[in-house]
CSV table of C-alpha atoms in Angstrom, one decimal:
chain,number,residue,atom,x,y,z
A,323,MET,CA,-48.2,13.3,-32.8
A,324,LEU,CA,-48.0,11.8,-36.3
A,325,GLU,CA,-50.0,8.7,-37.0
A,326,SER,CA,-50.1,6.7,-40.2
A,327,THR,CA,-52.5,3.9,-39.6
A,328,TRP,CA,-55.6,2.6,-41.3
A,329,ALA,CA,-57.2,-0.7,-40.6
A,330,THR,CA,-57.8,-3.1,-43.5
A,331,VAL,CA,-61.3,-4.4,-44.3
A,332,PRO,CA,-61.7,-7.8,-42.6
A,333,GLY,CA,-61.8,-10.7,-45.0
A,334,ILE,CA,-60.5,-8.6,-48.0
A,335,ALA,CA,-57.0,-9.1,-49.4
A,336,VAL,CA,-54.9,-6.0,-49.7
A,337,GLY,CA,-54.2,-6.7,-53.3
A,338,MET,CA,-57.9,-6.7,-54.1
A,339,THR,CA,-58.6,-3.4,-52.4
A,340,GLY,CA,-55.5,-1.9,-53.9
A,341,ASN,CA,-56.6,-2.8,-57.3
A,342,THR,CA,-60.0,-1.3,-57.0
A,343,PHE,CA,-58.6,2.0,-55.7
A,344,ASP,CA,-56.1,2.2,-58.5
A,345,VAL,CA,-58.7,1.5,-61.1
A,346,LEU,CA,-61.1,4.1,-59.8
A,347,GLU,CA,-58.4,6.7,-59.3
A,348,ARG,CA,-57.4,6.3,-63.0
A,349,SER,CA,-61.0,6.9,-64.0
A,350,ILE,CA,-61.4,10.1,-62.1
A,351,PRO,CA,-62.2,12.9,-64.6
A,352,ARG,CA,-59.2,15.1,-65.3
A,353,ASP,CA,-58.6,18.3,-67.2
A,354,VAL,CA,-55.0,19.0,-68.0
A,355,SER,CA,-55.7,22.7,-68.0
A,356,ASP,CA,-57.5,22.7,-64.6
A,357,ASN,CA,-56.0,20.7,-61.7
A,358,ALA,CA,-58.9,21.8,-59.5
A,359,ARG,CA,-61.3,19.5,-61.3
A,360,TYR,CA,-59.3,16.4,-60.3
A,361,GLY,CA,-58.8,17.8,-56.8
A,362,ALA,CA,-62.6,18.2,-56.3
A,363,ASN,CA,-63.3,14.7,-57.6
A,364,PHE,CA,-60.6,13.3,-55.4
A,365,GLU,CA,-62.2,14.9,-52.4
A,366,LEU,CA,-65.3,12.8,-53.1
A,367,VAL,CA,-63.2,9.7,-53.2
A,368,SER,CA,-61.7,10.6,-49.9
A,369,ASP,CA,-65.2,11.1,-48.4
A,370,TYR,CA,-66.1,7.7,-49.7
A,371,ALA,CA,-63.1,6.0,-48.2
A,372,LEU,CA,-63.4,7.7,-44.8
A,373,THR,CA,-67.1,7.0,-44.3
A,374,ARG,CA,-66.6,3.3,-45.3
A,375,SER,CA,-63.4,2.6,-43.5
A,376,PRO,CA,-63.7,0.3,-40.5
A,377,GLU,CA,-61.5,2.6,-38.4
A,378,TYR,CA,-63.3,5.9,-39.0
A,379,GLY,CA,-66.7,5.3,-40.6
A,380,ALA,CA,-68.6,4.3,-37.4
A,381,HIS,CA,-67.5,7.5,-35.7
A,382,ILE,CA,-68.7,9.9,-38.5
A,383,ALA,CA,-72.0,11.6,-38.0
A,384,ARG,CA,-71.5,14.2,-40.7
A,385,ILE,CA,-68.8,15.1,-43.3
A,386,GLU,CA,-69.1,18.4,-45.1
A,387,PRO,CA,-67.1,21.0,-47.0
A,388,TYR,CA,-65.4,23.5,-44.8
A,389,GLY,CA,-67.5,26.4,-46.3
A,390,ASP,CA,-70.8,24.7,-45.3
A,391,TRP,CA,-69.6,24.1,-41.7
A,392,ALA,CA,-68.3,27.7,-41.5
A,393,ALA,CA,-71.5,29.2,-42.7
A,394,ARG,CA,-73.5,27.3,-40.1
A,395,ASN,CA,-71.1,28.4,-37.4
A,396,GLY,CA,-71.0,32.1,-38.2
A,397,ARG,CA,-67.4,32.0,-39.6
A,398,ALA,CA,-65.9,33.2,-42.9
A,399,ARG,CA,-66.4,30.7,-45.7
A,400,THR,CA,-62.9,31.0,-47.1
A,401,ASP,CA,-61.0,27.7,-47.2
A,402,LEU,CA,-58.2,28.0,-44.7
A,403,SER,CA,-56.4,24.9,-45.8
A,404,VAL,CA,-59.2,22.7,-44.4
A,405,ASP,CA,-61.2,20.9,-47.1
A,406,ARG,CA,-63.7,18.9,-45.0
A,407,VAL,CA,-65.0,19.0,-41.5
A,408,ILE,CA,-66.2,15.8,-39.8
A,409,THR,CA,-68.6,15.9,-36.9
A,410,THR,CA,-68.3,12.7,-34.9
A,411,ILE,CA,-71.2,11.0,-33.2
A,412,THR,CA,-69.8,12.3,-29.9
A,413,GLY,CA,-69.7,15.9,-31.1
A,414,GLU,CA,-66.0,16.2,-31.7
A,415,LEU,CA,-64.6,17.8,-34.8
A,416,TRP,CA,-62.1,16.3,-37.2
A,417,THR,CA,-60.5,18.3,-39.9
A,418,VAL,CA,-59.6,16.9,-43.3
A,419,GLN,CA,-57.1,18.2,-45.9
A,420,ASN,CA,-57.2,16.4,-49.2
A,421,LYS,CA,-54.3,16.3,-51.7
A,422,GLY,CA,-55.2,14.8,-55.1
A,423,TYR,CA,-51.6,14.3,-56.2
A,424,SER,CA,-49.8,12.1,-58.6
A,425,ALA,CA,-48.6,8.8,-57.3
A,426,ASP,CA,-45.1,10.1,-56.7
A,427,ARG,CA,-45.7,13.6,-55.4
A,428,ARG,CA,-45.3,14.2,-51.6
A,429,VAL,CA,-47.0,16.8,-49.4
A,430,ASP,CA,-44.5,19.6,-48.7
A,431,LEU,CA,-43.8,21.4,-45.4
A,432,ASN,CA,-45.8,24.5,-46.3
A,433,ASP,CA,-49.0,22.6,-47.0
A,434,PHE,CA,-48.5,20.5,-43.9
A,435,ASN,CA,-48.0,23.5,-41.6
A,436,ASN,CA,-50.9,25.4,-43.2
A,437,PHE,CA,-53.2,22.5,-42.4
A,438,ILE,CA,-52.1,22.4,-38.7
A,439,ILE,CA,-52.4,26.2,-38.3
A,440,ALA,CA,-55.9,26.3,-39.9
A,441,SER,CA,-57.1,23.4,-37.8
A,442,ALA,CA,-55.9,25.3,-34.7
A,443,THR,CA,-58.4,28.1,-35.4
A,444,MET,CA,-61.4,25.8,-35.0
A,445,PRO,CA,-63.0,24.7,-31.8
A,446,ASN,CA,-63.0,21.2,-30.3
A,447,VAL,CA,-60.8,19.7,-33.0
A,448,THR,CA,-59.5,16.4,-31.7
A,449,ARG,CA,-58.1,14.8,-34.9
A,450,ARG,CA,-56.6,16.0,-38.2
A,451,LEU,CA,-56.7,13.7,-41.3
A,452,LEU,CA,-54.4,14.5,-44.2
A,453,VAL,CA,-55.5,12.4,-47.1
A,454,THR,CA,-53.3,12.2,-50.2
A,455,SER,CA,-53.2,10.1,-53.3
A,456,GLY,CA,-49.4,10.5,-53.2
A,457,PRO,CA,-46.9,8.5,-51.1
A,458,GLY,CA,-47.2,10.8,-48.0
A,459,LEU,CA,-45.2,13.6,-46.5
A,460,GLY,CA,-42.0,15.1,-48.0
A,461,ARG,CA,-38.7,14.8,-46.1
A,462,ASN,CA,-39.0,18.2,-44.3
A,463,ALA,CA,-42.7,17.8,-43.5
A,464,ALA,CA,-42.0,14.3,-42.1
A,465,GLU,CA,-39.2,15.6,-40.0
A,466,VAL,CA,-41.4,18.4,-38.5
A,467,ALA,CA,-44.2,15.9,-38.0
A,468,LYS,CA,-42.0,13.8,-35.8
A,469,HIS,CA,-41.8,16.6,-33.2
A,470,GLN,CA,-45.4,17.6,-33.2
A,471,GLY,CA,-47.1,17.5,-29.8
A,472,VAL,CA,-49.7,14.9,-28.9
A,473,ALA,CA,-52.4,17.6,-29.1
A,474,VAL,CA,-51.9,18.1,-32.8
A,475,ASN,CA,-52.8,14.5,-33.6
A,476,VAL,CA,-52.2,14.3,-37.3
A,477,THR,CA,-53.0,11.1,-39.2
A,478,VAL,CA,-51.5,10.9,-42.7
A,479,LEU,CA,-53.5,8.6,-45.0
A,480,ASN,CA,-51.5,8.1,-48.2
A,481,ARG,CA,-52.1,6.2,-51.4
A,482,ALA,CA,-51.1,2.9,-49.8
A,483,ARG,CA,-53.6,3.4,-46.9
A,484,LEU,CA,-56.4,4.4,-49.3
A,485,ARG,CA,-55.9,1.1,-51.1
A,486,THR,CA,-56.6,-0.9,-48.0
A,487,ALA,CA,-59.4,1.3,-46.7
A,488,THR,CA,-62.3,-0.3,-48.5
A,489,THR,CA,-63.3,-1.6,-51.9
A,490,TYR,CA,-64.2,0.9,-54.5
A,491,PRO,CA,-66.4,1.0,-57.6
A,492,THR,CA,-64.1,0.5,-60.6
A,493,THR,CA,-65.5,3.2,-62.9
A,494,TRP,CA,-66.3,6.9,-62.3
A,495,GLY,CA,-69.9,6.3,-63.4
A,496,ALA,CA,-70.3,3.5,-60.9
A,497,PHE,CA,-68.8,5.6,-58.2
A,498,VAL,CA,-71.2,8.5,-58.9
A,499,ALA,CA,-74.2,6.1,-58.9
A,500,GLU,CA,-73.2,4.5,-55.6
A,501,SER,CA,-72.0,7.6,-53.7
A,502,GLY,CA,-74.7,9.9,-55.0
A,503,ASN,CA,-72.1,12.6,-55.7
A,504,ASP,CA,-71.7,14.0,-59.2
A,505,PRO,CA,-69.8,17.3,-59.5
A,506,GLU,CA,-70.0,17.0,-63.3
A,507,GLY,CA,-73.8,16.7,-63.3
A,508,VAL,CA,-76.8,18.4,-61.8
A,509,GLU,CA,-75.9,20.0,-58.5
A,510,PRO,CA,-78.1,19.5,-55.5
A,511,PHE,CA,-79.6,22.7,-53.9
A,512,ARG,CA,-76.9,24.8,-52.3
A,513,LEU,CA,-77.0,28.2,-50.6
A,514,ARG,CA,-75.7,30.9,-52.8
A,515,PRO,CA,-72.8,33.2,-51.8
A,516,HIS,CA,-75.0,36.2,-50.8
A,517,GLN,CA,-77.2,33.8,-48.7
A,518,LEU,CA,-74.1,32.4,-47.0
A,519,ASP,CA,-72.9,35.9,-46.3
A,520,ALA,CA,-76.3,36.8,-44.8
A,521,ILE,CA,-76.2,33.8,-42.6
A,522,HIS,CA,-72.8,34.7,-41.3
A,523,ASP,CA,-73.8,38.4,-40.7
A,524,VAL,CA,-77.1,37.6,-38.9
A,525,THR,CA,-75.7,34.8,-36.7
A,526,SER,CA,-72.8,37.0,-35.7
A,527,SER,CA,-75.2,39.8,-34.7
A,528,LEU,CA,-77.5,37.5,-32.8
A,529,ARG,CA,-74.7,36.2,-30.7
A,530,SER,CA,-74.2,39.7,-29.3
A,531,VAL,CA,-77.7,41.3,-29.5
A,532,PRO,CA,-81.2,39.8,-28.8
A,533,GLU,CA,-82.7,40.6,-32.2
A,534,CYS,CA,-81.9,41.9,-35.7
A,535,GLN,CA,-83.5,42.3,-39.1
A,536,LEU,CA,-82.5,40.8,-42.5
A,537,ILE,CA,-83.6,43.2,-45.2
A,538,SER,CA,-83.3,42.0,-48.8
A,539,THR,CA,-85.2,42.4,-52.0
A,540,CYS,CA,-87.7,40.0,-53.4
A,541,GLY,CA,-86.3,36.9,-55.0
A,542,THR,CA,-83.1,36.8,-53.2
A,543,GLY,CA,-84.0,33.8,-51.1
A,544,LYS,CA,-84.7,35.2,-47.6
A,545,THR,CA,-86.9,32.2,-46.6
A,546,ILE,CA,-84.3,29.6,-47.4
A,547,THR,CA,-81.6,31.9,-45.9
A,548,SER,CA,-83.6,31.9,-42.6
A,549,VAL,CA,-83.4,28.1,-42.5
A,550,GLY,CA,-79.6,28.4,-42.7
A,551,ILE,CA,-79.7,31.0,-39.9
A,552,ALA,CA,-81.9,28.7,-37.7
A,553,ASP,CA,-79.6,25.7,-38.4
A,554,SER,CA,-76.5,27.8,-37.4
A,555,LEU,CA,-78.1,28.9,-34.2
A,556,GLY,CA,-79.4,25.4,-33.3
A,557,VAL,CA,-83.0,26.4,-33.4
A,558,ASN,CA,-85.5,23.5,-33.2
A,559,THR,CA,-88.7,25.4,-34.2
A,560,LEU,CA,-89.0,28.0,-36.9
A,561,VAL,CA,-92.3,29.8,-37.6
A,562,TYR,CA,-93.2,31.4,-41.0
A,563,PHE,CA,-96.1,33.9,-41.6
A,564,VAL,CA,-97.0,33.9,-45.2
A,565,PRO,CA,-100.1,34.5,-47.3
A,566,GLY,CA,-99.8,31.2,-49.0
A,567,LEU,CA,-97.6,28.1,-49.3
A,568,GLY,CA,-96.8,29.1,-52.9
A,569,VAL,CA,-94.3,31.7,-51.7
A,570,VAL,CA,-92.4,29.2,-49.6
A,571,PRO,CA,-89.5,27.5,-51.4
A,572,ARG,CA,-90.1,23.8,-51.9
A,573,GLU,CA,-86.9,23.0,-50.0
A,574,VAL,CA,-88.5,24.5,-46.9
A,575,VAL,CA,-91.9,22.8,-47.4
A,576,ASN,CA,-90.2,19.4,-48.0
A,577,GLY,CA,-88.0,19.8,-44.9
Protein backbone atom coordinates (compact mmCIF):
# COMPACT_ATOMS: atom_id res chain seq x y z
CA MET A 1 0.00 0.00 0.00
CA LEU A 2 1.44 3.35 -1.00
CA GLU A 3 0.93 6.25 1.33
CA SER A 4 1.92 9.87 0.83
CA THR A 5 0.96 11.66 4.00
CA TRP A 6 2.72 13.78 6.54
CA ALA A 7 0.97 15.86 9.13
CA THR A 8 1.82 19.55 9.29
CA VAL A 9 3.08 21.18 12.45
CA PRO A 10 0.15 22.69 14.38
CA GLY A 11 0.13 26.47 14.30
CA ILE A 12 2.80 26.83 11.62
CA ALA A 13 1.91 27.93 8.11
CA VAL A 14 2.96 25.72 5.24
CA GLY A 15 4.70 28.63 3.55
CA MET A 16 6.87 29.19 6.59
CA THR A 17 7.98 25.59 6.95
CA GLY A 18 8.49 25.33 3.22
CA ASN A 19 10.74 28.35 3.20
CA THR A 20 12.92 27.03 6.02
CA PHE A 21 13.41 23.67 4.31
CA ASP A 22 14.29 25.25 0.98
CA VAL A 23 16.80 27.60 2.59
CA LEU A 24 18.46 24.78 4.55
CA GLU A 25 18.50 22.46 1.54
CA ARG A 26 20.30 25.10 -0.52
CA SER A 27 22.94 25.42 2.20
CA ILE A 28 23.76 21.68 2.34
CA PRO A 29 27.47 21.27 1.46
CA ARG A 30 27.91 19.98 -2.07
CA ASP A 31 30.78 18.69 -4.14
CA VAL A 32 30.15 18.63 -7.89
CA SER A 33 32.64 15.78 -8.23
CA ASP A 34 31.13 13.70 -5.41
CA ASN A 35 27.35 13.30 -5.21
CA ALA A 36 27.78 11.04 -2.17
CA ARG A 37 28.69 14.06 -0.03
CA TYR A 38 25.34 15.73 -0.63
CA GLY A 39 23.56 12.40 -0.18
CA ALA A 40 25.16 11.80 3.22
CA ASN A 41 24.26 15.30 4.37
CA PHE A 42 20.69 14.92 3.12
CA GLU A 43 20.36 11.77 5.22
CA LEU A 44 21.01 13.90 8.31
CA VAL A 45 18.30 16.34 7.26
CA SER A 46 15.94 13.39 6.77
CA ASP A 47 16.76 12.14 10.28
CA TYR A 48 16.03 15.62 11.64
CA ALA A 49 12.69 15.81 9.86
CA LEU A 50 11.57 12.34 10.92
CA THR A 51 12.44 12.71 14.59
CA ARG A 52 10.73 16.12 14.79
CA SER A 53 7.63 15.41 12.72
CA PRO A 54 4.38 15.23 14.69
CA GLU A 55 3.38 12.06 12.84
CA TYR A 56 6.53 9.99 13.34
CA GLY A 57 8.71 11.58 16.00
CA ALA A 58 6.83 10.31 19.04
CA HIS A 59 7.12 6.71 17.79
CA ILE A 60 10.89 6.72 17.25
CA ALA A 61 13.07 5.20 19.96
CA ARG A 62 16.22 4.99 17.80
CA ILE A 63 17.23 5.91 14.27
CA GLU A 64 20.57 4.61 13.02
CA PRO A 65 22.51 3.80 9.85
CA TYR A 66 21.77 0.37 8.44
CA GLY A 67 25.38 -0.76 8.99
CA ASP A 68 25.16 -0.06 12.72
CA TRP A 69 21.88 -1.97 13.05
CA ALA A 70 23.27 -4.86 10.99
CA ALA A 71 26.41 -5.16 13.11
CA ARG A 72 24.36 -5.31 16.30
CA ASN A 73 22.18 -8.02 14.83
CA GLY A 74 24.84 -10.30 13.39
CA ARG A 75 24.18 -9.37 9.76
CA ALA A 76 26.44 -8.23 6.92
CA ARG A 77 27.00 -4.49 7.06
CA THR A 78 26.58 -3.93 3.31
CA ASP A 79 23.93 -1.33 2.50
CA LEU A 80 21.14 -3.26 0.81
CA SER A 81 19.21 -0.21 -0.42
CA VAL A 82 18.23 0.62 3.17
CA ASP A 83 19.91 3.73 4.58
CA ARG A 84 18.43 3.96 8.04
CA VAL A 85 16.67 1.63 10.46
CA ILE A 86 14.18 3.03 12.93
CA THR A 87 13.32 1.09 16.07
CA THR A 88 10.00 2.25 17.44
CA ILE A 89 9.08 2.52 21.10
CA THR A 90 7.03 -0.67 20.65
CA GLY A 91 9.96 -2.59 19.16
CA GLU A 92 8.86 -2.54 15.53
CA LEU A 93 11.32 -1.79 12.72
CA TRP A 94 10.85 0.87 10.07
CA THR A 95 13.24 1.03 7.13
CA VAL A 96 14.26 4.29 5.49
CA GLN A 97 15.68 4.95 2.05
CA ASN A 98 16.91 8.51 1.45
CA LYS A 99 17.26 10.04 -2.00
CA GLY A 100 19.04 13.40 -2.02
CA TYR A 101 17.85 14.43 -5.47
CA SER A 102 17.44 17.67 -7.37
CA ALA A 103 14.03 19.28 -7.08
CA ASP A 104 12.84 17.79 -10.38
CA ARG A 105 14.31 14.28 -10.26
CA ARG A 106 11.96 11.40 -9.49
CA VAL A 107 12.68 8.01 -7.91
CA ASP A 108 12.83 5.36 -10.61
CA LEU A 109 11.33 1.88 -10.56
CA ASN A 110 14.65 0.13 -9.96
CA ASP A 111 15.42 2.10 -6.79
CA PHE A 112 11.84 1.67 -5.55
CA ASN A 113 11.90 -2.09 -6.06
CA ASN A 114 15.36 -2.47 -4.49
CA PHE A 115 14.14 -0.74 -1.36
CA ILE A 116 11.11 -3.04 -1.10
CA ILE A 117 13.21 -6.17 -1.67
CA ALA A 118 15.90 -5.14 0.83
CA SER A 119 13.31 -4.32 3.50
CA ALA A 120 11.74 -7.75 3.01
CA THR A 121 14.98 -9.42 4.16
CA MET A 122 14.72 -7.79 7.59
CA PRO A 123 12.60 -9.07 10.48
CA ASN A 124 9.58 -7.32 11.93
CA VAL A 125 9.50 -4.45 9.41
CA THR A 126 6.10 -2.78 9.65
CA ARG A 127 6.70 0.45 7.72
CA ARG A 128 8.94 1.63 4.90
CA LEU A 129 9.72 5.32 4.47
CA LEU A 130 11.13 6.54 1.16
CA VAL A 131 12.34 10.10 1.73
CA THR A 132 13.33 12.17 -1.28
CA SER A 133 14.19 15.81 -1.90
CA GLY A 134 12.67 15.39 -5.36
CA PRO A 135 8.98 15.43 -6.31
CA GLY A 136 8.37 11.72 -5.60
CA LEU A 137 8.08 8.56 -7.66
CA GLY A 138 8.55 8.31 -11.39
CA ARG A 139 5.67 7.14 -13.59
CA ASN A 140 6.63 3.45 -13.65
CA ALA A 141 7.43 3.31 -9.94
CA ALA A 142 4.15 5.05 -9.11
CA GLU A 143 2.22 2.58 -11.26
CA VAL A 144 3.82 -0.41 -9.53
CA ALA A 145 3.27 1.20 -6.13
CA LYS A 146 -0.48 1.36 -6.76
CA HIS A 147 -0.60 -2.43 -6.80
CA GLN A 148 1.63 -3.15 -3.81
CA GLY A 149 0.00 -5.25 -1.12
CA VAL A 150 -1.03 -3.80 2.22
CA ALA A 151 1.87 -5.61 3.93
CA VAL A 152 4.45 -3.59 1.95
CA ASN A 153 3.23 -0.33 3.53
CA VAL A 154 5.41 2.25 1.73
CA THR A 155 5.20 5.92 2.65
CA VAL A 156 6.73 8.33 0.13
CA LEU A 157 7.84 11.58 1.73
CA ASN A 158 8.78 13.95 -1.06
CA ARG A 159 10.05 17.52 -1.12
CA ALA A 160 6.59 18.96 -0.55
CA ARG A 161 6.11 16.75 2.52
CA LEU A 162 9.52 17.63 3.89
CA ARG A 163 8.60 21.30 3.67
CA THR A 164 5.63 20.78 6.00
CA ALA A 165 7.26 18.31 8.39
CA THR A 166 8.81 20.83 10.77
CA THR A 167 10.77 24.07 10.85
CA TYR A 168 14.46 23.85 10.02
CA PRO A 169 17.59 25.84 10.84
CA THR A 170 18.27 28.10 7.87
CA THR A 171 22.03 27.57 7.59
CA TRP A 172 24.11 24.40 7.57
CA GLY A 173 26.16 25.67 10.51
CA ALA A 174 23.00 26.21 12.56
CA PHE A 175 21.72 22.78 11.56
CA VAL A 176 24.97 21.12 12.70
CA ALA A 177 24.87 23.02 15.99
CA GLU A 178 21.25 22.08 16.72
CA SER A 179 21.30 18.48 15.51
CA GLY A 180 24.76 17.61 16.81
CA ASN A 181 25.66 15.95 13.49
CA ASP A 182 28.64 17.15 11.50
CA PRO A 183 29.94 14.74 8.86
CA GLU A 184 32.44 17.40 7.83
CA GLY A 185 33.89 17.80 11.30
CA VAL A 186 35.25 15.55 14.03
CA GLU A 187 33.57 12.18 13.95
CA PRO A 188 32.24 10.65 17.15
CA PHE A 189 33.66 7.28 18.16
CA ARG A 190 32.68 4.57 15.71
CA LEU A 191 33.59 0.92 15.52
CA ARG A 192 36.11 0.21 12.78
CA PRO A 193 35.45 -2.22 9.93
CA HIS A 194 37.52 -5.06 11.43
CA GLN A 195 35.70 -4.61 14.76
CA LEU A 196 32.30 -4.72 13.06
CA ASP A 197 33.40 -7.87 11.23
CA ALA A 198 34.45 -9.44 14.52
CA ILE A 199 31.09 -8.59 16.10
CA HIS A 200 29.31 -10.22 13.20
CA ASP A 201 31.45 -13.38 13.35
CA VAL A 202 31.25 -13.81 17.13
CA THR A 203 27.52 -13.15 17.45
CA SER A 204 26.82 -15.52 14.56
CA SER A 205 28.87 -18.24 16.29
CA LEU A 206 27.28 -17.71 19.70
CA ARG A 207 23.82 -18.17 18.24
CA SER A 208 24.74 -21.77 17.37
CA VAL A 209 27.35 -22.77 20.02
CA PRO A 210 27.54 -21.96 23.75
CA GLU A 211 30.99 -20.35 23.70
CA CYS A 212 33.75 -19.09 21.41
CA GLN A 213 37.01 -17.14 21.54
CA LEU A 214 37.96 -13.87 19.87
CA ILE A 215 41.70 -13.90 19.21
CA SER A 216 43.23 -10.64 18.03
CA THR A 217 46.53 -8.84 18.47
CA CYS A 218 47.17 -6.02 20.94
CA GLY A 219 45.83 -2.62 19.94
CA THR A 220 43.06 -3.86 17.69
CA GLY A 221 40.28 -2.88 20.08
CA LYS A 222 39.15 -6.19 21.56
CA THR A 223 37.64 -4.53 24.63
CA ILE A 224 35.45 -2.09 22.76
CA THR A 225 34.57 -4.85 20.29
CA SER A 226 33.30 -6.94 23.20
CA VAL A 227 30.90 -4.12 24.08
CA GLY A 228 29.48 -4.34 20.57
CA ILE A 229 29.14 -8.10 20.93
CA ALA A 230 27.33 -7.75 24.23
CA ASP A 231 25.02 -5.10 22.77
CA SER A 232 24.22 -7.33 19.80
CA LEU A 233 23.36 -10.24 22.10
CA GLY A 234 21.29 -8.12 24.47
CA VAL A 235 23.61 -8.77 27.42
CA ASN A 236 22.82 -6.64 30.47
CA THR A 237 25.98 -7.35 32.50
CA LEU A 238 29.51 -7.51 31.11
CA VAL A 239 32.52 -8.34 33.31
CA TYR A 240 36.15 -7.42 32.48
CA PHE A 241 39.25 -8.80 34.22
CA VAL A 242 42.14 -6.41 33.73
CA PRO A 243 45.33 -5.52 35.68
CA GLY A 244 44.35 -1.83 35.73
CA LEU A 245 41.75 0.60 34.39
CA GLY A 246 44.41 2.18 32.21
CA VAL A 247 44.06 -0.65 29.70
CA VAL A 248 40.30 -0.20 29.36
CA PRO A 249 39.21 2.26 26.62
CA ARG A 250 37.64 5.45 27.95
CA GLU A 251 34.46 4.68 25.96
CA VAL A 252 33.97 1.59 28.14
CA VAL A 253 34.85 3.30 31.43
CA ASN A 254 32.48 6.17 30.67
CA GLY A 255 29.66 3.85 29.63
